[in-house]
Amino acid sequence: MTAGAVSRRGLLLRPARTFAQVDDDVRIVAGALLLERVAIASYDVAVAAARAVPAGAAERGRPRLPELLARVRDHEREHAEVLASKLEQLGGRAPPAPRGEAELARRRAQLGLRAPLGGLRTTAAIAAFALELEDAQLTTFLGAVRDLQNAALIELATQIMGAEGQHAVALRSLLSDAPGTLVPDAFERGEAALP
């Protein structure tokens, strides 16, 4: 057979690779959607905790914590809606959102999130809790950009990753004013140390 010829075996193997790539994209999008749904539920907890924290002198002139967290949560909802739609288009099933605090704690632990749901009594504790979540999302979407095969999904992942980076900077600003902690690295890896 010449180099340019195509065998029947080759034709049969190509669709299998394509199906495998779609399966990989389904798995990646489902994982990202699960993290977004955990983020939404986590932000619900954080918003409630932030509403109980009195605004001190350090918070004056900055966005109020509850409003910032609610806006970020709303962004996560938008991300989840789009990811769920894309997952459905790919033929995948959306993972359910966590129901109740016990399931949320279990899902957070499965995703490697260590910040506990309790103990969110200060601006710093709440911002650190949310920043851990944003760093996990940055890591997830950075991996998605690397591993996804579908160009439209790669574009979506980069858009979401950009938003998560903005969230991280806003949250870091609540922890410190030092420029080195607000934007700690030239290249985002989702691993920035807390200020």
mmCIF file of C-alpha atoms in Angstrom:
data_model
loop_
_atom_site.group_PDB
_atom_site.id
_atom_site.type_symbol
_atom_site.label_atom_id
_atom_site.label_comp_id
_atom_site.label_asym_id
_atom_site.label_seq_id
_atom_site.Cartn_x
_atom_site.Cartn_y
_atom_site.Cartn_z
ATOM 1 C CA MET A 1 0.000 0.000 0.000
ATOM 2 C CA THR A 2 1.347 3.485 -0.848
ATOM 3 C CA ALA A 3 1.862 6.200 1.754
ATOM 4 C CA GLY A 4 -1.141 8.176 0.481
ATOM 5 C CA ALA A 5 -3.527 5.222 0.435
ATOM 6 C CA VAL A 6 -6.093 4.783 3.175
ATOM 7 C CA SER A 7 -6.929 1.339 4.473
ATOM 8 C CA ARG A 8 -10.347 0.235 5.671
ATOM 9 C CA ARG A 9 -8.754 -0.403 9.041
ATOM 10 C CA GLY A 10 -7.522 3.218 9.130
ATOM 11 C CA LEU A 11 -10.968 4.527 8.280
ATOM 12 C CA LEU A 12 -12.505 2.436 11.027
ATOM 13 C CA LEU A 13 -9.989 3.603 13.626
ATOM 14 C CA ARG A 14 -10.451 7.305 12.968
ATOM 15 C CA PRO A 15 -14.060 7.469 14.197
ATOM 16 C CA ALA A 16 -13.021 5.583 17.344
ATOM 17 C CA ARG A 17 -10.429 8.250 18.103
ATOM 18 C CA THR A 18 -12.990 10.949 17.424
ATOM 19 C CA PHE A 19 -15.489 9.284 19.769
ATOM 20 C CA ALA A 20 -12.767 8.968 22.405
ATOM 21 C CA GLN A 21 -12.021 12.674 22.053
ATOM 22 C CA VAL A 22 -15.703 13.510 22.478
ATOM 23 C CA ASP A 23 -15.809 11.243 25.537
ATOM 24 C CA ASP A 24 -12.787 13.092 26.953
ATOM 25 C CA ASP A 25 -14.474 16.438 26.298
ATOM 26 C CA VAL A 26 -17.644 15.186 28.016
ATOM 27 C CA ARG A 27 -15.623 14.084 31.049
ATOM 28 C CA ILE A 28 -13.749 17.407 31.230
ATOM 29 C CA VAL A 29 -16.889 19.536 30.851
ATOM 30 C CA ALA A 30 -18.765 17.416 33.429
ATOM 31 C CA GLY A 31 -15.889 17.849 35.891
ATOM 32 C CA ALA A 32 -15.807 21.602 35.323
ATOM 33 C CA LEU A 33 -19.586 21.784 35.751
ATOM 34 C CA LEU A 34 -19.395 19.861 39.027
ATOM 35 C CA LEU A 35 -16.783 22.313 40.320
ATOM 36 C CA GLU A 36 -18.936 25.271 39.240
ATOM 37 C CA ARG A 37 -21.941 23.798 41.063
ATOM 38 C CA VAL A 38 -19.845 23.258 44.189
ATOM 39 C CA ALA A 39 -18.633 26.853 43.811
ATOM 40 C CA ILE A 40 -22.200 28.167 43.642
ATOM 41 C CA ALA A 41 -23.189 26.312 46.821
ATOM 42 C CA SER A 42 -19.939 27.379 48.518
ATOM 43 C CA TYR A 43 -20.568 30.997 47.591
ATOM 44 C CA ASP A 44 -24.091 30.725 49.035
ATOM 45 C CA VAL A 45 -22.441 29.807 52.363
ATOM 46 C CA ALA A 46 -19.830 32.565 51.986
ATOM 47 C CA VAL A 47 -22.415 35.249 51.146
ATOM 48 C CA ALA A 48 -24.461 34.347 54.233
ATOM 49 C CA ALA A 49 -21.321 34.431 56.392
ATOM 50 C CA ALA A 50 -20.206 37.757 54.897
ATOM 51 C CA ARG A 51 -23.551 39.355 55.684
ATOM 52 C CA ALA A 52 -22.920 38.568 59.349
ATOM 53 C CA VAL A 53 -19.483 40.279 59.374
ATOM 54 C CA PRO A 54 -19.660 43.981 60.270
ATOM 55 C CA ALA A 55 -17.827 46.258 57.830
ATOM 56 C CA GLY A 56 -14.733 47.621 59.544
ATOM 57 C CA ALA A 57 -12.435 50.498 58.730
ATOM 58 C CA ALA A 58 -10.288 48.249 56.520
ATOM 59 C CA GLU A 59 -13.256 47.550 54.234
ATOM 60 C CA ARG A 60 -14.194 51.208 53.641
ATOM 61 C CA GLY A 61 -13.638 52.273 50.061
ATOM 62 C CA ARG A 62 -13.625 48.689 48.791
ATOM 63 C CA PRO A 63 -16.510 46.686 47.408
ATOM 64 C CA ARG A 64 -18.533 45.309 50.264
ATOM 65 C CA LEU A 65 -17.752 41.661 50.745
ATOM 66 C CA PRO A 66 -21.327 40.328 50.504
ATOM 67 C CA GLU A 67 -21.923 42.167 47.216
ATOM 68 C CA LEU A 68 -18.617 41.004 45.744
ATOM 69 C CA LEU A 69 -19.266 37.387 46.720
ATOM 70 C CA ALA A 70 -22.837 37.527 45.390
ATOM 71 C CA ARG A 71 -21.587 38.890 42.068
ATOM 72 C CA VAL A 72 -18.936 36.179 41.823
ATOM 73 C CA ARG A 73 -21.574 33.546 42.671
ATOM 74 C CA ASP A 74 -23.780 34.929 39.904
ATOM 75 C CA HIS A 75 -20.868 34.592 37.480
ATOM 76 C CA GLU A 76 -20.446 30.967 38.582
ATOM 77 C CA ARG A 77 -24.152 30.402 37.879
ATOM 78 C CA GLU A 78 -23.721 31.774 34.367
ATOM 79 C CA HIS A 79 -20.702 29.518 33.844
ATOM 80 C CA ALA A 80 -22.675 26.506 35.087
ATOM 81 C CA GLU A 81 -25.612 27.246 32.773
ATOM 82 C CA VAL A 82 -23.387 27.435 29.702
ATOM 83 C CA LEU A 83 -21.379 24.344 30.698
ATOM 84 C CA ALA A 84 -24.597 22.367 31.308
ATOM 85 C CA SER A 85 -25.868 23.373 27.866
ATOM 86 C CA LYS A 86 -22.578 22.370 26.203
ATOM 87 C CA LEU A 87 -22.553 19.084 28.100
ATOM 88 C CA GLU A 88 -26.086 18.316 26.919
ATOM 89 C CA GLN A 89 -25.074 19.107 23.317
ATOM 90 C CA LEU A 90 -22.219 16.596 23.684
ATOM 91 C CA GLY A 91 -24.658 13.953 24.944
ATOM 92 C CA GLY A 92 -23.358 13.998 28.515
ATOM 93 C CA ARG A 93 -25.296 14.092 31.757
ATOM 94 C CA ALA A 94 -24.887 16.989 34.137
ATOM 95 C CA PRO A 95 -23.668 16.115 37.634
ATOM 96 C CA PRO A 96 -26.193 17.167 40.264
ATOM 97 C CA ALA A 97 -25.602 20.217 42.421
ATOM 98 C CA PRO A 98 -24.781 19.430 46.049
ATOM 99 C CA ARG A 99 -27.828 19.434 48.304
ATOM 100 C CA GLY A 100 -27.326 20.468 51.875
ATOM 101 C CA GLU A 101 -24.235 21.355 53.833
ATOM 102 C CA ALA A 102 -23.134 17.747 54.466
ATOM 103 C CA GLU A 103 -23.131 16.891 50.765
ATOM 104 C CA LEU A 104 -21.407 20.172 49.967
ATOM 105 C CA ALA A 105 -18.666 19.405 52.508
ATOM 106 C CA ARG A 106 -18.246 15.913 51.021
ATOM 107 C CA ARG A 107 -18.052 17.237 47.454
ATOM 108 C CA ARG A 108 -15.585 19.948 48.491
ATOM 109 C CA ALA A 109 -13.366 17.305 50.099
ATOM 110 C CA GLN A 110 -13.547 15.136 46.957
ATOM 111 C CA LEU A 111 -12.391 18.124 44.910
ATOM 112 C CA GLY A 112 -9.474 18.761 47.266
ATOM 113 C CA LEU A 113 -10.908 21.926 48.804
ATOM 114 C CA ARG A 114 -9.649 22.082 52.383
ATOM 115 C CA ALA A 115 -11.184 25.289 53.735
ATOM 116 C CA PRO A 116 -13.998 24.285 56.103
ATOM 117 C CA LEU A 117 -17.530 25.582 55.702
ATOM 118 C CA GLY A 118 -17.579 26.635 59.357
ATOM 119 C CA GLY A 119 -15.445 29.341 60.880
ATOM 120 C CA LEU A 120 -16.192 31.996 58.270
ATOM 121 C CA ARG A 121 -16.336 34.872 60.756
ATOM 122 C CA THR A 122 -13.902 37.436 59.341
ATOM 123 C CA THR A 123 -13.366 39.112 56.003
ATOM 124 C CA ALA A 124 -9.963 37.429 55.754
ATOM 125 C CA ALA A 125 -11.356 33.942 56.474
ATOM 126 C CA ILE A 126 -14.177 34.359 53.966
ATOM 127 C CA ALA A 127 -11.902 35.796 51.270
ATOM 128 C CA ALA A 128 -9.375 32.970 51.805
ATOM 129 C CA PHE A 129 -12.217 30.417 51.578
ATOM 130 C CA ALA A 130 -13.367 31.925 48.270
ATOM 131 C CA LEU A 131 -9.820 32.346 46.954
ATOM 132 C CA GLU A 132 -9.131 28.633 47.456
ATOM 133 C CA LEU A 133 -12.194 27.955 45.313
ATOM 134 C CA GLU A 134 -11.063 30.354 42.580
ATOM 135 C CA ASP A 135 -7.583 28.833 42.529
ATOM 136 C CA ALA A 136 -9.135 25.367 42.118
ATOM 137 C CA GLN A 137 -11.232 26.671 39.239
ATOM 138 C CA LEU A 138 -8.211 28.295 37.601
ATOM 139 C CA THR A 139 -6.363 24.990 37.812
ATOM 140 C CA THR A 140 -9.361 23.109 36.396
ATOM 141 C CA PHE A 141 -9.875 25.450 33.458
ATOM 142 C CA LEU A 142 -6.152 25.641 32.717
ATOM 143 C CA GLY A 143 -6.195 21.839 32.448
ATOM 144 C CA ALA A 144 -9.338 22.007 30.321
ATOM 145 C CA VAL A 145 -7.689 24.388 27.864
ATOM 146 C CA ARG A 146 -4.809 21.929 27.563
ATOM 147 C CA ASP A 147 -6.922 18.762 27.260
ATOM 148 C CA LEU A 148 -10.107 19.707 25.399
ATOM 149 C CA GLN A 149 -10.293 18.831 21.694
ATOM 150 C CA ASN A 150 -13.291 20.930 20.612
ATOM 151 C CA ALA A 151 -12.243 24.482 19.637
ATOM 152 C CA ALA A 152 -15.498 26.046 20.884
ATOM 153 C CA LEU A 153 -15.040 24.361 24.269
ATOM 154 C CA ILE A 154 -11.432 25.555 24.453
ATOM 155 C CA GLU A 155 -12.624 29.102 23.773
ATOM 156 C CA LEU A 156 -15.286 28.791 26.481
ATOM 157 C CA ALA A 157 -12.753 27.407 28.967
ATOM 158 C CA THR A 158 -10.405 30.341 28.334
ATOM 159 C CA GLN A 159 -13.247 32.817 28.819
ATOM 160 C CA ILE A 160 -14.250 31.213 32.109
ATOM 161 C CA MET A 161 -10.607 30.987 33.205
ATOM 162 C CA GLY A 162 -10.222 34.731 32.591
ATOM 163 C CA ALA A 163 -13.249 35.457 34.765
ATOM 164 C CA GLU A 164 -11.914 33.189 37.528
ATOM 165 C CA GLY A 165 -8.629 35.108 37.392
ATOM 166 C CA GLN A 166 -10.526 38.379 37.837
ATOM 167 C CA HIS A 167 -12.352 36.884 40.803
ATOM 168 C CA ALA A 168 -9.041 35.814 42.355
ATOM 169 C CA VAL A 169 -7.564 39.325 42.040
ATOM 170 C CA ALA A 170 -10.677 40.892 43.585
ATOM 171 C CA LEU A 171 -10.535 38.437 46.492
ATOM 172 C CA ARG A 172 -6.794 38.959 46.991
ATOM 173 C CA SER A 173 -7.478 42.700 47.230
ATOM 174 C CA LEU A 174 -9.562 41.989 50.329
ATOM 175 C CA LEU A 175 -6.598 40.235 51.934
ATOM 176 C CA SER A 176 -3.818 42.673 51.051
ATOM 177 C CA ASP A 177 -3.073 45.881 49.172
ATOM 178 C CA ALA A 178 0.460 44.820 48.227
ATOM 179 C CA PRO A 179 0.804 44.615 44.422
ATOM 180 C CA GLY A 180 2.875 41.439 44.752
ATOM 181 C CA THR A 181 -0.043 39.637 46.370
ATOM 182 C CA LEU A 182 -2.775 41.043 44.119
ATOM 183 C CA VAL A 183 -1.123 39.765 40.946
ATOM 184 C CA PRO A 184 1.552 37.405 42.283
ATOM 185 C CA ASP A 185 2.694 35.686 39.093
ATOM 186 C CA ALA A 186 3.179 36.523 35.446
ATOM 187 C CA PHE A 187 1.688 33.126 34.528
ATOM 188 C CA GLU A 188 -1.448 31.813 36.241
ATOM 189 C CA ARG A 189 -1.244 28.243 37.450
ATOM 190 C CA GLY A 190 -4.046 28.272 40.012
ATOM 191 C CA GLU A 191 -1.496 27.795 42.782
ATOM 192 C CA ALA A 192 -0.899 31.295 44.169
ATOM 193 C CA ALA A 193 -0.103 31.444 47.857
ATOM 194 C CA LEU A 194 -2.491 33.331 50.078
ATOM 195 C CA PRO A 195 -1.275 36.834 51.039
#
